[in-house]
Amino acid sequence: MWTPEQLHAIPQLLLEWYQANARPMPWQENPDPYYLLVAATMLQQTQVETVLPYLERFLQRFPTVCDLAEASEEEVLRYWEGLGYYNRARYLHRAAQQISRRHNGSVPCRVEALRQLPGIGEYTAGAVVSIACGKPEPALDSNGYRILARLLAFQKDITLSSSRRQLQEACRQILPEHAPGAFNQALMDLGALVCTAREPRCLVCPLAEQCLAFQQGLQASLPVLPPQQVGEKVQDVCAVIEHHKRWLMRKRTDGRLWHGLWEFPRVRVEEGETLEQAARRAASMVGAQVDGFETVAVVRHAVMHYSVTLHAIRCHLCEQPIEGSDTLRWVSPKEAQRLPLSSPMRRVLGKLMQTQKR
DNA sequence: CATCCGTGGCC
DNA sequence: TGGCCAAGGAT
C-alpha cells in the first residue's frame, strides 16, 4: 500500500504543516472529552464555521454531561435548531443520559465504550479519544477519505464499506503514536484548506511529492464517488389554523424528517390537487375542519434531493374545537416562537409575525 | 448494502 | 438558478 518512503514522510510533513497552518479550534485550550463529544457530533456533515456559534451556545447552556442529561429533549432541540440532522441532537441527549447512569457522568475514553452510545460511530469515537485522550485511533471524515484516496491514487468508490476499511487500515499505518490528535485534525484541516473536493491546491500542498494522484494528474478526478440522485421539485402546504388568536401546531413524531420539531400541519401537494384542497387535508390530519383560506407565506427551501416550495395557508377553524395533547398544541404567537422548528417553518413563522404586526 | 436524515454557502 | 459539498450514523 504505502512505499517505505511515504510511510515515514507523510506523518512528518503533515504534522509540520499542521503546526504552521492549524485552524484555531475552541477545544485546543481544554480538550475535554465531553466538549469533544459535543463538537464532533455537531461537526458530522456540517462545516466548522456553521458549528462554532452553536457549539458555544450549547456548551454554555449544557456545560456538563449531567446538565445535558437532565434537560428536556425539546430544549436540546431548541439549541440545535438550524443545524439540521436533528437525530444527532436526540442521540446526543440520550448518550448523555447513558453516560450519567453507566459511566458516572464522565465521558468514556475507550472506543469500544463510546461506540455503544447512540449517535457515536467510528469517526466520532476516534475524534474524542485521539484529541481528548491522546489515544492512537484514526478519525477519518470525508476530508480524510479524500486525502488518502488521492495520496494512494485509490480507484474505487470511497463510499463503499470495503473501501472505507482499506483506507482506515492505511490511516492506521501512518498514524503517529505520539500525536494522534494532531494528526487527525491535520488531515481535516488539510482537506478543508488545501486538498479540497474541488480545485485542490496541490501547488501549496505539503504532501504533493508523496501524492500519487498529483503525480499522475488525477487529483481532479479522485476520489471516485457514486453517481448522485437527481433533484425533484415538489410543492408542500402547511395549514395555519387560527382560533381565538391562537394557532394549532403539532410535533413531528414519524421518526424521520424533522423528528421532534414542531410545525403547522403540513402535507405534500398531490398530483392534480389544488393548494386549498391540500390545506384542507393538512387540517384534517389534526382533526380540524377549516374554511377561509389565504396564502400568507411562500418559502422555498431544499431538503436532501428535494427542492421544496412551501405554501403557508391561513385558515379558520369551523365547528367544534380541537383538544390539545402531547403532540398537538394551541399556541399564542409568542409560544410558537419558543418551540423548536425546522428552518423553513421558522421562516414561515417569521412572515406570519410580520403580517400580524400590521 | 442502500437509503434516509438538514442546512447554508459557494460558484 | 441548480448542483455540489460539508469533522457521519442509524436502520
CSV table of C-alpha atoms (C1' of nucleotides) in Angstrom, one decimal:
chain,number,residue,atom,x,y,z
A,1,MET,CA,0.0,0.0,0.0
A,2,TRP,CA,2.5,2.7,1.1
A,3,THR,CA,6.0,2.8,-0.1
A,4,PRO,CA,8.6,2.9,2.8
A,5,GLU,CA,9.4,6.5,1.9
A,6,GLN,CA,5.7,7.6,2.2
A,7,LEU,CA,5.3,5.7,5.4
A,8,HIS,CA,7.8,8.0,7.1
A,9,ALA,CA,7.5,11.2,5.2
A,10,ILE,CA,3.7,11.7,5.3
A,11,PRO,CA,3.1,11.9,9.0
A,12,GLN,CA,6.2,14.1,9.4
A,13,LEU,CA,5.3,16.5,6.7
A,14,LEU,CA,1.6,16.6,7.7
A,15,LEU,CA,2.4,17.5,11.3
A,16,GLU,CA,4.9,20.2,10.3
A,17,TRP,CA,2.3,21.7,8.0
A,18,TYR,CA,-0.3,21.5,10.8
A,19,GLN,CA,1.9,23.3,13.3
A,20,ALA,CA,2.1,26.3,11.0
A,21,ASN,CA,-1.4,26.2,9.5
A,22,ALA,CA,-3.8,24.7,12.1
A,23,ARG,CA,-7.2,26.4,12.2
A,24,PRO,CA,-7.8,27.6,15.8
A,25,MET,CA,-10.4,25.5,17.5
A,26,PRO,CA,-12.1,26.3,20.8
A,27,TRP,CA,-11.2,23.0,22.4
A,28,GLN,CA,-7.5,23.3,21.8
A,29,GLU,CA,-7.0,25.1,25.2
A,30,ASN,CA,-9.1,22.5,27.0
A,31,PRO,CA,-9.6,19.2,25.1
A,32,ASP,CA,-12.3,17.9,27.5
A,33,PRO,CA,-13.9,14.6,26.3
A,34,TYR,CA,-17.4,16.0,26.8
A,35,TYR,CA,-16.5,19.1,24.8
A,36,LEU,CA,-15.1,17.0,22.1
A,37,LEU,CA,-18.1,14.7,22.1
A,38,VAL,CA,-20.5,17.6,21.5
A,39,ALA,CA,-18.2,19.2,19.0
A,40,ALA,CA,-17.6,16.0,17.0
A,41,THR,CA,-21.3,15.3,16.9
A,42,MET,CA,-22.2,18.8,15.7
A,43,LEU,CA,-19.4,18.6,13.1
A,44,GLN,CA,-20.9,15.5,11.4
A,45,GLN,CA,-21.6,16.6,7.9
A,46,THR,CA,-21.5,20.2,9.0
A,47,GLN,CA,-18.9,22.8,8.3
A,48,VAL,CA,-16.7,24.3,11.1
A,49,GLU,CA,-17.9,27.8,10.5
A,50,THR,CA,-21.5,26.8,10.9
A,51,VAL,CA,-20.9,24.8,14.0
A,52,LEU,CA,-18.8,27.2,16.2
A,53,PRO,CA,-21.6,29.6,17.3
A,54,TYR,CA,-23.9,26.7,18.0
A,55,LEU,CA,-21.2,24.9,20.0
A,56,GLU,CA,-20.6,27.9,22.2
A,57,ARG,CA,-24.3,28.4,22.9
A,58,PHE,CA,-24.9,24.7,23.5
A,59,LEU,CA,-22.0,24.3,26.0
A,60,GLN,CA,-22.9,27.5,27.8
A,61,ARG,CA,-26.4,26.1,28.4
A,62,PHE,CA,-25.3,22.5,29.0
A,63,PRO,CA,-21.7,22.8,30.5
A,64,THR,CA,-21.6,19.2,31.8
A,65,VAL,CA,-22.9,15.7,30.9
A,66,CYS,CA,-25.4,16.0,33.7
A,67,ASP,CA,-26.8,19.3,32.6
A,68,LEU,CA,-27.5,17.8,29.2
A,69,ALA,CA,-28.9,14.6,30.6
A,70,GLU,CA,-31.4,16.5,32.8
A,71,ALA,CA,-32.6,18.8,30.1
A,72,SER,CA,-35.8,18.2,28.2
A,73,GLU,CA,-35.5,16.9,24.6
A,74,GLU,CA,-37.4,19.9,23.5
A,75,GLU,CA,-34.9,22.3,24.9
A,76,VAL,CA,-32.0,20.4,23.5
A,77,LEU,CA,-33.7,20.6,20.1
A,78,ARG,CA,-34.2,24.3,20.5
A,79,TYR,CA,-30.4,24.7,20.9
A,80,TRP,CA,-29.9,22.5,17.9
A,81,GLU,CA,-32.4,24.3,15.7
A,82,GLY,CA,-30.9,25.3,12.3
A,83,LEU,CA,-28.1,22.8,12.4
A,84,GLY,CA,-30.1,20.0,10.7
A,85,TYR,CA,-29.8,16.2,11.1
A,86,TYR,CA,-31.9,16.5,14.3
A,87,ASN,CA,-31.4,12.9,15.2
A,88,ARG,CA,-27.9,13.9,16.2
A,89,ALA,CA,-29.3,16.0,19.0
A,90,ARG,CA,-31.7,13.4,20.2
A,91,TYR,CA,-29.0,10.7,20.2
A,92,LEU,CA,-26.5,13.0,22.0
A,93,HIS,CA,-29.2,13.7,24.6
A,94,ARG,CA,-29.7,10.0,25.1
A,95,ALA,CA,-25.9,9.4,25.1
A,96,ALA,CA,-25.6,12.0,27.9
A,97,GLN,CA,-28.3,10.2,29.9
A,98,GLN,CA,-26.5,6.8,29.5
A,99,ILE,CA,-23.1,8.4,30.4
A,100,SER,CA,-24.8,9.8,33.5
A,101,ARG,CA,-26.1,6.5,34.6
A,102,ARG,CA,-23.5,4.0,33.4
A,103,HIS,CA,-20.3,6.0,33.4
A,104,ASN,CA,-20.8,8.2,36.5
A,105,GLY,CA,-21.2,11.3,34.3
A,106,SER,CA,-17.7,11.2,32.7
A,107,VAL,CA,-17.4,10.5,29.0
A,108,PRO,CA,-15.5,7.2,28.5
A,109,CYS,CA,-12.2,7.4,26.7
A,110,ARG,CA,-12.4,3.9,25.2
A,111,VAL,CA,-13.5,3.5,21.6
A,112,GLU,CA,-15.5,0.3,22.4
A,113,ALA,CA,-17.4,2.0,25.3
A,114,LEU,CA,-18.1,5.1,23.1
A,115,ARG,CA,-19.3,3.0,20.2
A,116,GLN,CA,-22.1,1.6,22.5
A,117,LEU,CA,-23.6,5.0,22.8
A,118,PRO,CA,-26.3,6.2,20.4
A,119,GLY,CA,-25.1,8.5,17.6
A,120,ILE,CA,-21.4,7.7,18.0
A,121,GLY,CA,-19.8,6.0,15.1
A,122,GLU,CA,-16.1,5.3,14.1
A,123,TYR,CA,-15.4,8.9,13.3
A,124,THR,CA,-16.9,10.5,16.5
A,125,ALA,CA,-15.3,7.9,18.8
A,126,GLY,CA,-11.9,8.2,17.1
A,127,ALA,CA,-12.1,12.0,17.3
A,128,VAL,CA,-12.9,12.0,21.0
A,129,VAL,CA,-10.3,9.5,22.1
A,130,SER,CA,-7.5,10.8,19.9
A,131,ILE,CA,-7.9,14.5,20.6
A,132,ALA,CA,-9.2,14.4,24.2
A,133,CYS,CA,-7.3,11.3,25.4
A,134,GLY,CA,-4.2,11.1,23.1
A,135,LYS,CA,-5.1,7.6,22.0
A,136,PRO,CA,-3.8,6.4,18.6
A,137,GLU,CA,-7.1,5.9,16.9
A,138,PRO,CA,-8.0,7.2,13.4
A,139,ALA,CA,-10.8,9.7,13.0
A,140,LEU,CA,-11.5,9.7,9.3
A,141,ASP,CA,-14.1,12.0,7.9
A,142,SER,CA,-14.8,12.9,4.3
A,143,ASN,CA,-11.6,15.0,4.3
A,144,GLY,CA,-9.5,12.1,5.5
A,145,TYR,CA,-11.0,9.6,3.0
A,146,ARG,CA,-10.5,12.1,0.2
A,147,ILE,CA,-6.9,12.8,1.1
A,148,LEU,CA,-6.0,9.1,1.5
A,149,ALA,CA,-7.7,8.3,-1.8
A,150,ARG,CA,-5.6,10.9,-3.6
A,151,LEU,CA,-2.3,10.0,-1.9
A,152,LEU,CA,-2.8,6.4,-2.9
A,153,ALA,CA,-4.5,7.1,-6.3
A,154,PHE,CA,-7.3,4.9,-4.9
A,155,GLN,CA,-9.5,4.0,-7.9
A,156,LYS,CA,-12.6,2.5,-6.2
A,157,ASP,CA,-15.7,4.3,-4.9
A,158,ILE,CA,-14.6,5.6,-1.4
A,159,THR,CA,-18.1,5.4,0.0
A,160,LEU,CA,-18.1,1.6,-0.2
A,161,SER,CA,-17.6,-0.1,3.1
A,162,SER,CA,-14.8,-2.2,1.7
A,163,SER,CA,-13.0,0.9,0.5
A,164,ARG,CA,-13.5,2.5,3.9
A,165,ARG,CA,-11.9,-0.4,5.6
A,166,GLN,CA,-8.9,-0.3,3.4
A,167,LEU,CA,-8.4,3.4,3.9
A,168,GLN,CA,-8.8,3.1,7.6
A,169,GLU,CA,-6.1,0.4,7.6
A,170,ALA,CA,-3.9,2.7,5.5
A,171,CYS,CA,-4.5,5.5,8.0
A,172,ARG,CA,-3.5,3.3,11.0
A,173,GLN,CA,-0.2,2.6,9.3
A,174,ILE,CA,0.8,6.3,9.1
A,175,LEU,CA,-0.9,7.4,12.4
A,176,PRO,CA,1.8,8.6,14.7
A,177,GLU,CA,1.5,7.2,18.3
A,178,HIS,CA,2.9,10.3,19.9
A,179,ALA,CA,0.4,12.8,18.2
A,180,PRO,CA,-2.8,11.1,17.0
A,181,GLY,CA,-5.0,14.0,17.8
A,182,ALA,CA,-2.8,16.5,15.9
A,183,PHE,CA,-2.5,14.0,13.0
A,184,ASN,CA,-6.3,13.5,12.8
A,185,GLN,CA,-7.0,17.2,13.0
A,186,ALA,CA,-4.2,17.9,10.4
A,187,LEU,CA,-6.0,15.6,7.9
A,188,MET,CA,-9.2,17.6,8.4
A,189,ASP,CA,-7.6,21.0,8.1
A,190,LEU,CA,-5.6,19.9,5.1
A,191,GLY,CA,-8.8,18.7,3.5
A,192,ALA,CA,-10.6,22.0,4.3
A,193,LEU,CA,-7.8,24.3,3.2
A,194,VAL,CA,-5.7,22.6,0.6
A,195,CYS,CA,-6.8,19.1,-0.5
A,196,THR,CA,-10.3,20.4,-1.2
A,197,ALA,CA,-13.0,18.5,-3.1
A,198,ARG,CA,-13.0,20.9,-5.9
A,199,GLU,CA,-9.8,22.5,-7.3
A,200,PRO,CA,-7.3,21.2,-4.8
A,201,ARG,CA,-4.4,23.5,-4.2
A,202,CYS,CA,-1.7,21.0,-5.0
A,203,LEU,CA,1.0,23.6,-5.6
A,204,VAL,CA,1.0,24.5,-1.9
A,205,CYS,CA,0.3,21.0,-0.6
A,206,PRO,CA,3.0,19.7,1.8
A,207,LEU,CA,2.2,16.1,0.5
A,208,ALA,CA,2.4,16.9,-3.2
A,209,GLU,CA,5.6,15.0,-3.6
A,210,GLN,CA,4.1,11.9,-1.9
A,211,CYS,CA,0.7,12.1,-3.7
A,212,LEU,CA,0.2,9.5,-6.4
A,213,ALA,CA,-2.9,11.3,-7.8
A,214,PHE,CA,-0.9,14.5,-8.2
A,215,GLN,CA,1.9,12.7,-9.9
A,216,GLN,CA,-0.5,11.1,-12.3
A,217,GLY,CA,-2.5,14.3,-12.8
A,218,LEU,CA,-5.6,12.6,-11.3
A,219,GLN,CA,-6.2,14.9,-8.4
A,220,ALA,CA,-9.3,16.4,-10.1
A,221,SER,CA,-10.9,13.1,-10.9
A,222,LEU,CA,-10.2,11.5,-7.5
A,223,PRO,CA,-11.7,10.4,-5.2
A,224,VAL,CA,-14.2,8.2,-7.1
A,225,LEU,CA,-17.7,8.9,-5.8
A,226,PRO,CA,-21.1,7.2,-6.5
A,227,PRO,CA,-23.5,8.8,-9.0
A,228,GLN,CA,-25.9,11.0,-7.2
A,229,GLN,CA,-29.7,11.3,-7.4
A,230,VAL,CA,-31.4,14.0,-9.5
A,231,GLY,CA,-33.3,16.7,-7.7
A,232,GLU,CA,-37.1,16.6,-7.6
A,233,LYS,CA,-39.3,19.7,-7.3
A,234,VAL,CA,-42.3,19.4,-5.0
A,235,GLN,CA,-45.0,21.6,-3.5
A,236,ASP,CA,-45.9,21.5,0.2
A,237,VAL,CA,-48.7,23.2,2.0
A,238,CYS,CA,-48.9,23.9,5.7
A,239,ALA,CA,-52.2,25.0,7.3
A,240,VAL,CA,-52.0,27.9,9.8
A,241,ILE,CA,-55.2,27.1,11.7
A,242,GLU,CA,-56.4,30.1,13.7
A,243,HIS,CA,-58.9,30.1,16.6
A,244,HIS,CA,-59.1,32.9,19.2
A,245,LYS,CA,-55.8,34.3,18.1
A,246,ARG,CA,-54.0,31.0,18.6
A,247,TRP,CA,-52.5,28.6,16.2
A,248,LEU,CA,-52.7,24.8,16.1
A,249,MET,CA,-49.3,23.3,16.0
A,250,ARG,CA,-48.2,19.7,16.0
A,251,LYS,CA,-45.0,17.8,16.9
A,252,ARG,CA,-43.4,15.6,14.2
A,253,THR,CA,-43.0,12.1,15.6
A,254,ASP,CA,-42.8,9.9,12.5
A,255,GLY,CA,-39.2,9.1,13.3
A,256,ARG,CA,-38.0,10.6,10.0
A,257,LEU,CA,-37.7,14.1,8.8
A,258,TRP,CA,-37.5,16.8,11.5
A,259,HIS,CA,-38.4,14.3,14.2
A,260,GLY,CA,-39.2,16.1,17.5
A,261,LEU,CA,-39.7,19.5,15.8
A,262,TRP,CA,-43.0,21.4,15.7
A,263,GLU,CA,-44.8,22.7,12.7
A,264,PHE,CA,-48.0,24.0,11.2
A,265,PRO,CA,-49.7,20.8,10.0
A,266,ARG,CA,-48.0,20.0,6.7
A,267,VAL,CA,-48.7,17.9,3.6
A,268,ARG,CA,-47.2,17.3,0.2
A,269,VAL,CA,-49.4,18.6,-2.6
A,270,GLU,CA,-50.6,15.6,-4.6
A,271,GLU,CA,-51.0,15.3,-8.4
A,272,GLY,CA,-54.0,17.3,-9.6
A,273,GLU,CA,-54.7,18.8,-6.1
A,274,THR,CA,-55.2,22.5,-5.5
A,275,LEU,CA,-53.4,24.3,-2.7
A,276,GLU,CA,-56.7,24.8,-0.9
A,277,GLN,CA,-57.5,21.1,-1.1
A,278,ALA,CA,-54.1,20.3,0.3
A,279,ALA,CA,-54.7,22.8,3.1
A,280,ARG,CA,-57.9,21.1,4.0
A,281,ARG,CA,-56.1,17.8,4.0
A,282,ALA,CA,-53.4,19.2,6.3
A,283,ALA,CA,-56.0,20.4,8.7
A,284,SER,CA,-58.0,17.2,8.6
A,285,MET,CA,-54.8,15.4,9.6
A,286,VAL,CA,-55.1,17.0,13.0
A,287,GLY,CA,-58.8,16.6,13.1
A,288,ALA,CA,-59.7,20.2,12.1
A,289,GLN,CA,-62.4,21.4,9.7
A,290,VAL,CA,-61.4,24.7,8.2
A,291,ASP,CA,-62.5,27.4,5.8
A,292,GLY,CA,-61.4,31.0,4.7
A,293,PHE,CA,-58.2,30.2,3.0
A,294,GLU,CA,-55.5,32.8,2.5
A,295,THR,CA,-51.9,32.3,1.5
A,296,VAL,CA,-49.7,34.1,4.0
A,297,ALA,CA,-46.2,33.0,3.1
A,298,VAL,CA,-44.3,31.1,0.3
A,299,VAL,CA,-40.9,29.7,1.3
A,300,ARG,CA,-38.5,27.9,-0.9
A,301,HIS,CA,-36.0,25.5,0.5
A,302,ALA,CA,-34.1,22.3,-0.2
A,303,VAL,CA,-34.2,19.1,1.8
A,304,MET,CA,-31.7,16.5,0.6
A,305,HIS,CA,-32.5,15.9,-3.1
A,306,TYR,CA,-35.9,17.6,-2.9
A,307,SER,CA,-36.4,21.2,-3.9
A,308,VAL,CA,-39.5,22.3,-2.0
A,309,THR,CA,-41.9,25.3,-2.3
A,310,LEU,CA,-43.8,25.5,0.9
A,311,HIS,CA,-47.1,27.5,0.9
A,312,ALA,CA,-48.4,28.6,4.3
A,313,ILE,CA,-52.1,29.0,4.1
A,314,ARG,CA,-54.0,30.6,6.9
A,315,CYS,CA,-57.5,29.3,7.6
A,316,HIS,CA,-60.2,29.4,10.3
A,317,LEU,CA,-61.4,26.6,12.4
A,318,CYS,CA,-65.1,25.9,12.0
A,319,GLU,CA,-67.3,23.7,14.2
A,320,GLN,CA,-66.0,22.1,17.3
A,321,PRO,CA,-62.7,23.0,18.9
A,322,ILE,CA,-59.7,20.5,18.8
A,323,GLU,CA,-58.3,19.1,22.0
A,324,GLY,CA,-54.6,19.6,22.7
A,325,SER,CA,-52.2,16.8,23.6
A,326,ASP,CA,-48.5,16.0,23.9
A,327,THR,CA,-48.1,16.4,20.2
A,328,LEU,CA,-50.8,18.9,19.5
A,329,ARG,CA,-51.0,22.4,21.0
A,330,TRP,CA,-52.9,25.6,20.6
A,331,VAL,CA,-50.2,28.3,20.9
A,332,SER,CA,-50.0,32.0,21.0
A,333,PRO,CA,-47.6,33.7,18.6
A,334,LYS,CA,-45.1,34.1,21.5
A,335,GLU,CA,-45.3,30.5,22.5
A,336,ALA,CA,-44.9,29.4,18.9
A,337,GLN,CA,-41.6,31.3,18.7
A,338,ARG,CA,-40.2,29.3,21.6
A,339,LEU,CA,-40.9,25.9,20.1
A,340,PRO,CA,-38.1,24.1,18.1
A,341,LEU,CA,-38.9,24.5,14.4
A,342,SER,CA,-37.3,23.5,11.2
A,343,SER,CA,-35.6,26.3,9.3
A,344,PRO,CA,-38.4,26.7,6.7
A,345,MET,CA,-41.1,26.6,9.4
A,346,ARG,CA,-39.1,29.2,11.3
A,347,ARG,CA,-39.2,31.4,8.2
A,348,VAL,CA,-43.0,30.8,7.8
A,349,LEU,CA,-43.5,31.9,11.4
A,350,GLY,CA,-41.3,35.0,10.8
A,351,LYS,CA,-43.5,36.1,7.9
A,352,LEU,CA,-46.7,35.4,10.0
A,353,MET,CA,-45.4,37.6,12.8
A,354,GLN,CA,-44.7,40.4,10.3
A,355,THR,CA,-48.2,40.3,8.9
A,356,GLN,CA,-49.6,40.1,12.4
A,357,LYS,CA,-48.0,43.4,13.3
A,358,ARG,CA,-49.7,45.3,10.6
B,1,DC,C1',-25.5,-2.7,1.1
B,2,DA,C1',-29.0,1.2,0.1
B,3,DT,C1',-31.5,4.7,1.9
B,4,DC,C1',-32.6,8.3,4.9
B,5,DC,C1',-31.6,12.4,7.5
B,6,DG,C1',-30.8,19.5,7.0
B,7,DT,C1',-28.9,23.4,6.0
B,8,DG,C1',-26.2,27.2,4.2
B,9,DG,C1',-22.5,28.6,1.3
B,10,DC,C1',-20.2,28.5,-2.9
B,11,DC,C1',-19.7,29.0,-7.9
C,1,DT,C1',-30.5,29.2,-10.7
C,2,DG,C1',-29.1,24.5,-9.6
C,3,DG,C1',-25.7,21.2,-8.3
C,4,DC,C1',-22.1,20.2,-5.1
C,5,DC,C1',-20.4,19.7,-0.6
C,6,DA,C1',-19.5,19.6,4.5
C,7,DA,C1',-15.3,16.9,11.2
C,8,DG,C1',-21.4,10.7,9.6
C,9,DG,C1',-24.6,7.5,11.7
C,10,DA,C1',-28.8,4.6,12.1
C,11,DT,C1',-31.8,1.5,10.1
